[in-house]
mmCIF file of N, CA and C in Angstrom:
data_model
loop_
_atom_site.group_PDB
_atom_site.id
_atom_site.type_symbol
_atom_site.label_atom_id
_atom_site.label_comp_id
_atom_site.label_asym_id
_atom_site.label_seq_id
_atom_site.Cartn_x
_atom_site.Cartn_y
_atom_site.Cartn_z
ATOM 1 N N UNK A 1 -35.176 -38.431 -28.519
ATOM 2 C CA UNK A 1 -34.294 -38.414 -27.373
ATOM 3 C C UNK A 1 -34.262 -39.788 -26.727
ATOM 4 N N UNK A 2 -33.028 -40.328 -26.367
ATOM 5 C CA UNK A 2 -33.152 -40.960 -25.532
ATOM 6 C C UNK A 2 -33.670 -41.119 -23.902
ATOM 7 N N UNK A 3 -33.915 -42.298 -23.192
ATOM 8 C CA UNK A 3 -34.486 -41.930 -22.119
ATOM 9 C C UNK A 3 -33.365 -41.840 -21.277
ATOM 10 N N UNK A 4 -32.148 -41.812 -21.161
ATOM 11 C CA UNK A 4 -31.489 -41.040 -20.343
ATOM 12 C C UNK A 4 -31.697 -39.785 -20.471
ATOM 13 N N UNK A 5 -31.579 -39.324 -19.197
ATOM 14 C CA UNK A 5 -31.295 -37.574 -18.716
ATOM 15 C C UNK A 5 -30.294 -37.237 -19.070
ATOM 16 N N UNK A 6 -30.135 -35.792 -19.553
ATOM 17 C CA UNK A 6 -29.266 -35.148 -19.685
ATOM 18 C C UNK A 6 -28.335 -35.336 -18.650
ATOM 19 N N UNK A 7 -26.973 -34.841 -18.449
ATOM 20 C CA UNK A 7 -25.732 -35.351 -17.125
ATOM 21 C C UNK A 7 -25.647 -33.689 -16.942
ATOM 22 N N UNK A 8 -25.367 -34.142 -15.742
ATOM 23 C CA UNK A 8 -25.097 -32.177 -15.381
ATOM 24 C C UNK A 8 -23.601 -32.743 -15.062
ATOM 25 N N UNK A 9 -22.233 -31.882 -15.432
ATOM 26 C CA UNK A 9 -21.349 -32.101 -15.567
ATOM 27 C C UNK A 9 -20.700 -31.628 -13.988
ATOM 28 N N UNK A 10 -21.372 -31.158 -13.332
ATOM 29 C CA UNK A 10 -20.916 -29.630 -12.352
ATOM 30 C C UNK A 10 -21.268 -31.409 -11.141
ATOM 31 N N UNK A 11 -20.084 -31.505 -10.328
ATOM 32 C CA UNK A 11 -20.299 -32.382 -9.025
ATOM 33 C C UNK A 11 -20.171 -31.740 -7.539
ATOM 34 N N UNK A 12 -21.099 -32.119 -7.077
ATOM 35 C CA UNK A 12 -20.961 -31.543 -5.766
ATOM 36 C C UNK A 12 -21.922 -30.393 -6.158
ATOM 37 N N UNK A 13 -22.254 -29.467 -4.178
ATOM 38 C CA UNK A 13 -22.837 -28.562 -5.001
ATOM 39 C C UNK A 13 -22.763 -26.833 -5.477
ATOM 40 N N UNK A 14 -24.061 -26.614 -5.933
ATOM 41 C CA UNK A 14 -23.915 -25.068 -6.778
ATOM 42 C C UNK A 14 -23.328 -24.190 -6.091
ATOM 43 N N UNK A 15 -22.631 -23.598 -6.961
ATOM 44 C CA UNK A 15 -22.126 -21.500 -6.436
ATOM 45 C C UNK A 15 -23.366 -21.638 -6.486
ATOM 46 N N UNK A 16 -23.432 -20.285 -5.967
ATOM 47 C CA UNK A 16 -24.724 -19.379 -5.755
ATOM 48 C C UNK A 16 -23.819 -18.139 -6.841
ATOM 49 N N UNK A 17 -23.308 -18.133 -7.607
ATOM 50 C CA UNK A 17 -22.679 -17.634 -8.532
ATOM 51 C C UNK A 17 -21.344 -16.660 -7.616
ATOM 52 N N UNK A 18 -21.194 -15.644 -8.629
ATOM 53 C CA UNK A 18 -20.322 -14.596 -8.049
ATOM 54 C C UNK A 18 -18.311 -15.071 -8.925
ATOM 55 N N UNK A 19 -17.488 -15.270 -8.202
ATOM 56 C CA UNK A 19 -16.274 -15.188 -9.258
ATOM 57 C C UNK A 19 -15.443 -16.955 -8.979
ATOM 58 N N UNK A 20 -14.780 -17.374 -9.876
ATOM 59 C CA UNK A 20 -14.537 -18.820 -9.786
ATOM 60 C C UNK A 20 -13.261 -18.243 -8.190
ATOM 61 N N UNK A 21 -12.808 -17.349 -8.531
ATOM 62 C CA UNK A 21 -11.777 -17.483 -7.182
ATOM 63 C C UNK A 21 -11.930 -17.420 -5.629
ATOM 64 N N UNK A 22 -13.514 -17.095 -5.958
ATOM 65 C CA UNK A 22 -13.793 -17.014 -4.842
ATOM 66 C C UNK A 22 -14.136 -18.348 -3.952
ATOM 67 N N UNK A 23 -14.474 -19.310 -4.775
ATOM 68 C CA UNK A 23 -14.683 -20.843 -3.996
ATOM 69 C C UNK A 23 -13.269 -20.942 -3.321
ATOM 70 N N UNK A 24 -12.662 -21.081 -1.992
ATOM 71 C CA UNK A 24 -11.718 -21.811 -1.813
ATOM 72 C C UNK A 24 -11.543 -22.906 -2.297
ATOM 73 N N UNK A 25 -9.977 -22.991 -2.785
ATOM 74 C CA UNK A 25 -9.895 -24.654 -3.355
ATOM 75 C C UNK A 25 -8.381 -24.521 -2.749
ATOM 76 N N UNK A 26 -7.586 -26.011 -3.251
ATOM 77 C CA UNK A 26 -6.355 -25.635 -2.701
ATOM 78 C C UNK A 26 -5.503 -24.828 -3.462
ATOM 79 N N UNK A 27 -5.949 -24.709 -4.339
ATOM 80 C CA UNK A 27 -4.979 -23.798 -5.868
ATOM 81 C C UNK A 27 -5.091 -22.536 -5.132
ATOM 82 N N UNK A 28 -6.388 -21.719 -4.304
ATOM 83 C CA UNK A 28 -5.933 -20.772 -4.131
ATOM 84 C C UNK A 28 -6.355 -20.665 -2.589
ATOM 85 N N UNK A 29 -6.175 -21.492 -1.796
ATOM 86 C CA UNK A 29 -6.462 -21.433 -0.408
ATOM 87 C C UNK A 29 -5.168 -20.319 0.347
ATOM 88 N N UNK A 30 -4.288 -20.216 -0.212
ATOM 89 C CA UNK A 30 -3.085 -19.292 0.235
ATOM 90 C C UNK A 30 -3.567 -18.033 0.160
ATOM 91 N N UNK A 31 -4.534 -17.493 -0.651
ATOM 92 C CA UNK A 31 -4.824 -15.949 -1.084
ATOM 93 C C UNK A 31 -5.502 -15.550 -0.066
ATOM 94 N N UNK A 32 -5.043 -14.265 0.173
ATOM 95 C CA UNK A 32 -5.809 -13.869 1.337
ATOM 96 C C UNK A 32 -5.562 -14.415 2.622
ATOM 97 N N UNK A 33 -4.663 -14.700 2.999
ATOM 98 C CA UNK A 33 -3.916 -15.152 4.280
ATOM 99 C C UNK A 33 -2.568 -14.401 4.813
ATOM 100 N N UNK A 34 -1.852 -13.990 3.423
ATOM 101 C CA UNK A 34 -0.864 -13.271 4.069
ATOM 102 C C UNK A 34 -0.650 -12.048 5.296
ATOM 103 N N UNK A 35 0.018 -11.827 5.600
ATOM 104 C CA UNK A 35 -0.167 -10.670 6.407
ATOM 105 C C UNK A 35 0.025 -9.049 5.251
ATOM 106 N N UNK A 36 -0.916 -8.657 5.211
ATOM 107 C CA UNK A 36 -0.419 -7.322 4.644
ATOM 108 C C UNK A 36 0.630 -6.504 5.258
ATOM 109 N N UNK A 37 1.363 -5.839 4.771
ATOM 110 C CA UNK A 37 2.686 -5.384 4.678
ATOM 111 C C UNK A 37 2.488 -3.540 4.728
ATOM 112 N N UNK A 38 2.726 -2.838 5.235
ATOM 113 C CA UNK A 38 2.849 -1.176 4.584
ATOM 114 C C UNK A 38 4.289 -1.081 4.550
ATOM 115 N N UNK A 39 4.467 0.113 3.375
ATOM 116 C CA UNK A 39 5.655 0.311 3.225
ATOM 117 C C UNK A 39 5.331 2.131 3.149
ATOM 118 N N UNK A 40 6.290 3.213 3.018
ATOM 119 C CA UNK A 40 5.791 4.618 3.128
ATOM 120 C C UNK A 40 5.655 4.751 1.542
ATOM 121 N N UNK A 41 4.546 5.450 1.726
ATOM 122 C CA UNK A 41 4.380 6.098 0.050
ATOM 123 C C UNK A 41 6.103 7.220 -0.359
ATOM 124 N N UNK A 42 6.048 6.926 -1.900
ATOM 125 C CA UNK A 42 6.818 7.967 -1.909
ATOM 126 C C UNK A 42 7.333 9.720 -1.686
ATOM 127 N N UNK A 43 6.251 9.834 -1.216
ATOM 128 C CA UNK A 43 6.328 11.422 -0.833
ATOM 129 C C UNK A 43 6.273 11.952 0.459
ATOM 130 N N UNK A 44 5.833 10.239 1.558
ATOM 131 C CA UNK A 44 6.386 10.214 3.088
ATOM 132 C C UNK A 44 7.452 10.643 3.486
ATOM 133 N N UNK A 45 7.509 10.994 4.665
ATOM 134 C CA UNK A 45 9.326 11.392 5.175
ATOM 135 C C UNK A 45 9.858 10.593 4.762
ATOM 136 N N UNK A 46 9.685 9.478 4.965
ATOM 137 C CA UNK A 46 10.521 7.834 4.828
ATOM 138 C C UNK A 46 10.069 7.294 3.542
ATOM 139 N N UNK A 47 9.510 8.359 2.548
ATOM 140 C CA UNK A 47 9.367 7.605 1.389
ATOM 141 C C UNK A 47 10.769 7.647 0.444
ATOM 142 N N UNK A 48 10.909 7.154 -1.161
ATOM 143 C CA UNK A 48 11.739 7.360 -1.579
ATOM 144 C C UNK A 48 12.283 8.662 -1.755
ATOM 145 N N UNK A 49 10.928 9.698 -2.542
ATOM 146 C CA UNK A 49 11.266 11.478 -2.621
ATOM 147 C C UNK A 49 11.198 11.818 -0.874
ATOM 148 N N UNK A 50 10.427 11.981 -0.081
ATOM 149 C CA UNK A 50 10.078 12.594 1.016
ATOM 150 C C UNK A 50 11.538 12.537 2.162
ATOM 151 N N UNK A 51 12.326 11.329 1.727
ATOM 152 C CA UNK A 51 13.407 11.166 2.737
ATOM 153 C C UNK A 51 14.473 12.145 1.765
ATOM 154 N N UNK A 52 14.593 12.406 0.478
ATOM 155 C CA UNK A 52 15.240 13.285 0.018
ATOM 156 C C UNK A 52 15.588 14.890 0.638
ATOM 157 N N UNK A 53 14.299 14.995 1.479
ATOM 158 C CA UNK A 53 14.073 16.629 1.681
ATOM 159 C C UNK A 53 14.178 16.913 3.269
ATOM 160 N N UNK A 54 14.670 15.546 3.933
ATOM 161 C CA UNK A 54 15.104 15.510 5.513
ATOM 162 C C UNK A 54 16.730 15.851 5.973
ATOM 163 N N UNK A 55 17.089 16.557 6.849
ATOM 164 C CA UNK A 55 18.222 17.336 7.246
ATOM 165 C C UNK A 55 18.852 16.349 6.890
ATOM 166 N N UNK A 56 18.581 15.071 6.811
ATOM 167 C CA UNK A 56 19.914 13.370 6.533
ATOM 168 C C UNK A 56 19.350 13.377 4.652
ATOM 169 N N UNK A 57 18.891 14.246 4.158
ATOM 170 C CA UNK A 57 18.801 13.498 3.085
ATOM 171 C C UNK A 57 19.547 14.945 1.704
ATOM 172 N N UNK A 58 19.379 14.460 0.724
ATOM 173 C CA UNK A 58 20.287 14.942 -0.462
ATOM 174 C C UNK A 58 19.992 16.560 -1.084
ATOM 175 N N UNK A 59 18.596 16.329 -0.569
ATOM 176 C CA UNK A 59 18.375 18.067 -0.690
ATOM 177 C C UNK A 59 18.623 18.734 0.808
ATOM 178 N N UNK A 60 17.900 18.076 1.693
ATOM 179 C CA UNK A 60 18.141 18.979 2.922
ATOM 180 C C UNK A 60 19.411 19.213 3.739
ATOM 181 N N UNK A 61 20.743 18.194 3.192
ATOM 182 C CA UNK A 61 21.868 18.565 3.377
ATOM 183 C C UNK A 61 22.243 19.476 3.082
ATOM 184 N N UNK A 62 21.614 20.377 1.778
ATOM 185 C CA UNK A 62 22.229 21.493 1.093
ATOM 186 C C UNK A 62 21.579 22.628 2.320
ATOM 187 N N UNK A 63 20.472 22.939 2.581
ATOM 188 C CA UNK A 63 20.099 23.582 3.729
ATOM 189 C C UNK A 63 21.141 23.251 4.948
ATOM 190 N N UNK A 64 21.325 21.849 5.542
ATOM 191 C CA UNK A 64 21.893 21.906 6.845
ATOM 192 C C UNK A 64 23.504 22.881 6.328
ATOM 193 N N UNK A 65 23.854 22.317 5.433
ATOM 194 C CA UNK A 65 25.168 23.122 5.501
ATOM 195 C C UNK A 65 25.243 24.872 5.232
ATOM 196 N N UNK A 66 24.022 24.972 4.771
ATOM 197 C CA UNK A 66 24.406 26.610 4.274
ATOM 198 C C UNK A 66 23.737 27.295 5.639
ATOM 199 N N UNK A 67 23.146 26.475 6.546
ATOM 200 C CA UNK A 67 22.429 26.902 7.959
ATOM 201 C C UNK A 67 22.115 28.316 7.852
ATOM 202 N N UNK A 68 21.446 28.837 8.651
ATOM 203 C CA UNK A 68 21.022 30.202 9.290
ATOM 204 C C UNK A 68 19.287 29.477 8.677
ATOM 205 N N UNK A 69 18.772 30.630 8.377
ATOM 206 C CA UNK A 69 17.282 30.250 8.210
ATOM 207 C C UNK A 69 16.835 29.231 7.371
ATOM 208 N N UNK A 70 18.043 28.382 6.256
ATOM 209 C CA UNK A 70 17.919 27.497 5.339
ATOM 210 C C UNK A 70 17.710 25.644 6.363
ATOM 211 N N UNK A 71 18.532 25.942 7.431
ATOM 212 C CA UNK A 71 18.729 24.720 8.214
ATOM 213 C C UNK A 71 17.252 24.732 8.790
ATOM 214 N N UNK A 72 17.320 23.343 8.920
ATOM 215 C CA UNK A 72 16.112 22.370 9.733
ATOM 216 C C UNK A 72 15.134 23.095 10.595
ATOM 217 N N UNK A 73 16.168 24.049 11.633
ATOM 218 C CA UNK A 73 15.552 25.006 12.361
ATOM 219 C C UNK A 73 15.248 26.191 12.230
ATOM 220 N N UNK A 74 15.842 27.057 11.074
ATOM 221 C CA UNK A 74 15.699 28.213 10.794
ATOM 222 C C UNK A 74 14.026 28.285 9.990
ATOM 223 N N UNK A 75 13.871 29.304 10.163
ATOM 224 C CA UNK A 75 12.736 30.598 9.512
ATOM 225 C C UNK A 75 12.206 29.672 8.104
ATOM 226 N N UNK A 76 13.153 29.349 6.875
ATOM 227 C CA UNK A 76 12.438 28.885 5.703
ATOM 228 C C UNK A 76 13.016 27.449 5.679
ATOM 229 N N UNK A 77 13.732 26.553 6.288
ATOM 230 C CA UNK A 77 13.913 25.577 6.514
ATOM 231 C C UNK A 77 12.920 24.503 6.920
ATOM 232 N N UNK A 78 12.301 25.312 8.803
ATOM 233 C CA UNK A 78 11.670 24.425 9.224
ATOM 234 C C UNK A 78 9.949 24.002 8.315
ATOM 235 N N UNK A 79 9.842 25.135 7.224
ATOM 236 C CA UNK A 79 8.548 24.621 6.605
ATOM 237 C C UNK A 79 8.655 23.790 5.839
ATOM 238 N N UNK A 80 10.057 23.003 5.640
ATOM 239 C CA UNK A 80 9.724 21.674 4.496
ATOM 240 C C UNK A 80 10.307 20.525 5.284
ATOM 241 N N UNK A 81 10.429 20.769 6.730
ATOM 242 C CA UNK A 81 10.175 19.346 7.693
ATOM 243 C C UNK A 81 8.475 18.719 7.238
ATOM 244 N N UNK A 82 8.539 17.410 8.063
ATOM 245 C CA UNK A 82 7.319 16.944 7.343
ATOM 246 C C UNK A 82 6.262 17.567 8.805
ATOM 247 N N UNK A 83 6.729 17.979 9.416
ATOM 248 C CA UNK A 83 5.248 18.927 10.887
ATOM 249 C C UNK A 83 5.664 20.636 10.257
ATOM 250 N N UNK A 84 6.333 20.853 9.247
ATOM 251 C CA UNK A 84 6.035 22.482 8.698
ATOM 252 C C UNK A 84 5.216 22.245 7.708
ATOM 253 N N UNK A 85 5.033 23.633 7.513
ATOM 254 C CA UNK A 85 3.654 24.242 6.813
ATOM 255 C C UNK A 85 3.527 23.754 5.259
ATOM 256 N N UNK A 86 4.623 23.094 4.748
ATOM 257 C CA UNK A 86 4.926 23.314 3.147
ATOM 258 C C UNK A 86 4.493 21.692 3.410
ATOM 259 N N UNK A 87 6.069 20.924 3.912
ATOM 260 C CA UNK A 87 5.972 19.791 4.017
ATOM 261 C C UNK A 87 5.480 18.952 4.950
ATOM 262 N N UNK A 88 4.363 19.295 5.820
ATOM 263 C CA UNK A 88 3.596 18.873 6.446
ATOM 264 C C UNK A 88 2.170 18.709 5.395
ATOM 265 N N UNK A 89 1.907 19.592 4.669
ATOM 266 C CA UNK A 89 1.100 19.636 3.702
ATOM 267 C C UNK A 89 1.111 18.253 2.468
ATOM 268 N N UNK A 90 2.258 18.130 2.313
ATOM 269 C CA UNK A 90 2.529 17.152 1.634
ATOM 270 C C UNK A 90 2.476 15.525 2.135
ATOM 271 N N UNK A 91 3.148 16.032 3.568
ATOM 272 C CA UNK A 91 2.445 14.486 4.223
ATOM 273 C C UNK A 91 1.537 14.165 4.495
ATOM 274 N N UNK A 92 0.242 15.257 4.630
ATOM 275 C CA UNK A 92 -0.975 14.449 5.087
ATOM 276 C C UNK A 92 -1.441 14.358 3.636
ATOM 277 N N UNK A 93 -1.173 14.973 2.692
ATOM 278 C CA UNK A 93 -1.885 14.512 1.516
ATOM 279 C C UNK A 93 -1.281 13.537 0.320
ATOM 280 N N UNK A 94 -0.162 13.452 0.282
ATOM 281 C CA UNK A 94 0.806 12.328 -0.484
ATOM 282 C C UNK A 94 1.406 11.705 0.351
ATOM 283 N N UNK A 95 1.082 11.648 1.810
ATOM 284 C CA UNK A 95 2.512 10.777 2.265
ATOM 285 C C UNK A 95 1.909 9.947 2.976
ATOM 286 N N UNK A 96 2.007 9.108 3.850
ATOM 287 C CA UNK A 96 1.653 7.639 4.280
ATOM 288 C C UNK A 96 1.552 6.721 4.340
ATOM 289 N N UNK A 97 1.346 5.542 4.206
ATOM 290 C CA UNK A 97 2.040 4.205 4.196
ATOM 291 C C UNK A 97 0.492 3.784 3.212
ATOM 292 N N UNK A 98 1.334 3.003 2.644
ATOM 293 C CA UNK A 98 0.332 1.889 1.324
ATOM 294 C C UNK A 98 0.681 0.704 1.567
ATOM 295 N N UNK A 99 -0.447 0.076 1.521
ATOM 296 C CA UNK A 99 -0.355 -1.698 1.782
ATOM 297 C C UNK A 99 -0.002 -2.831 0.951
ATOM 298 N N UNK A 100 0.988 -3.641 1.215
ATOM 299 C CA UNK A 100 1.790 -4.699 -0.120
ATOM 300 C C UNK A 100 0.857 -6.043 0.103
ATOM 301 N N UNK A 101 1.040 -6.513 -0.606
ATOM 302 C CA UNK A 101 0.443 -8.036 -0.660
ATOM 303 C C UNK A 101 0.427 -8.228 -1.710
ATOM 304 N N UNK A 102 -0.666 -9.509 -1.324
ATOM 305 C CA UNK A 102 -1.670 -9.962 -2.421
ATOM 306 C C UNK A 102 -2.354 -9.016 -3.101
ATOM 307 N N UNK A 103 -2.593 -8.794 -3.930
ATOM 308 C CA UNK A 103 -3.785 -7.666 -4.465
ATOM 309 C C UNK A 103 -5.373 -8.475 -4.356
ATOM 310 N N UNK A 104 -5.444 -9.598 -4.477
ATOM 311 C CA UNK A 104 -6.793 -10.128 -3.934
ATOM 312 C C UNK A 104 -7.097 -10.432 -2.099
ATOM 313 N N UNK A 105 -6.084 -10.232 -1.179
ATOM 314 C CA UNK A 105 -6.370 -10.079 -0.199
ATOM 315 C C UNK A 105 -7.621 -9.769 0.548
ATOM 316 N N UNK A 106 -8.219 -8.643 0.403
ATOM 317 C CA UNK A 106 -9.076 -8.147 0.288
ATOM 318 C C UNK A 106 -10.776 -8.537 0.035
ATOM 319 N N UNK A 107 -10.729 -9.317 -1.501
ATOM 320 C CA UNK A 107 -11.180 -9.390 -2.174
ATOM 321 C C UNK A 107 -12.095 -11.019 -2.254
ATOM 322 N N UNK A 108 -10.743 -12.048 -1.381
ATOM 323 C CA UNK A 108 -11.387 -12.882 -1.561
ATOM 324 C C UNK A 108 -11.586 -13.219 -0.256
ATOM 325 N N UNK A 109 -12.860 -13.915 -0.017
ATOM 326 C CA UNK A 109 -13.259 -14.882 1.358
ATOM 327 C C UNK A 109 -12.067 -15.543 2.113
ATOM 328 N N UNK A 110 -12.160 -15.164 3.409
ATOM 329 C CA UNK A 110 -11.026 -16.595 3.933
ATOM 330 C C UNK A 110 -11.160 -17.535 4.190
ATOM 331 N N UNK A 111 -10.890 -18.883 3.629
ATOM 332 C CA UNK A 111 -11.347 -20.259 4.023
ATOM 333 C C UNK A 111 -11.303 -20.222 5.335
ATOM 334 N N UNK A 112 -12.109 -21.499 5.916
ATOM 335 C CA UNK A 112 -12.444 -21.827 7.107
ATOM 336 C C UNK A 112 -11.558 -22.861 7.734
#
């Protein structure tokens, strides 16, 4: 061997390990800054299906017009509003808002 030392290639200093994205650098100093976003899941009132089944939407028009117990307010109507028994069921368990972004948001540290 020669009497030079080996060169450690790595400048500046160590991770303490863990994932390369997680060092802020400027390549990814943007991640994890955005504002997260919700939008309604699809099975929300205001989702894509869930707004389908509201007195303004493509199924529940067929109820508003044939009215008596089929409409919004009647007897088998009001259980597929999203506060009745059918479709209230469906909103607390498929319906609610999901968060857009970054998908590393979360995930990575926020620079300082």
């Amino acid at each position: 061997m020669s009497s030079q030392q080996a060169s450690n290639s790595h400048v500046g200093p160590k991770t303490t390990g863990g994932k390369a994205g997680a060092v802020p650098t400027p390549a990814n100093a943007h991640l994890g800054t955005e504002k997260l976003e919700t939008k309604p899941k699809a099975f929300d009132s205001d989702g894509a299906i869930g707004k389908q089944f509201t007195e303004t939407g493509a199924i529940g028009q067929i109820g508003e017009k044939v009215g008596g117990p089929l409409s919004s307010e009647g007897v088998i109507g009001k259980q597929f509003t999203d506060k009745g028994a059918i479709g209230g069921t469906i909103q607390n368990t498929l319906g609610g808002e999901k968060q857009t972004g970054s998908g590393l948001s979360g995930i990575l540290p926020k620079s300082n």
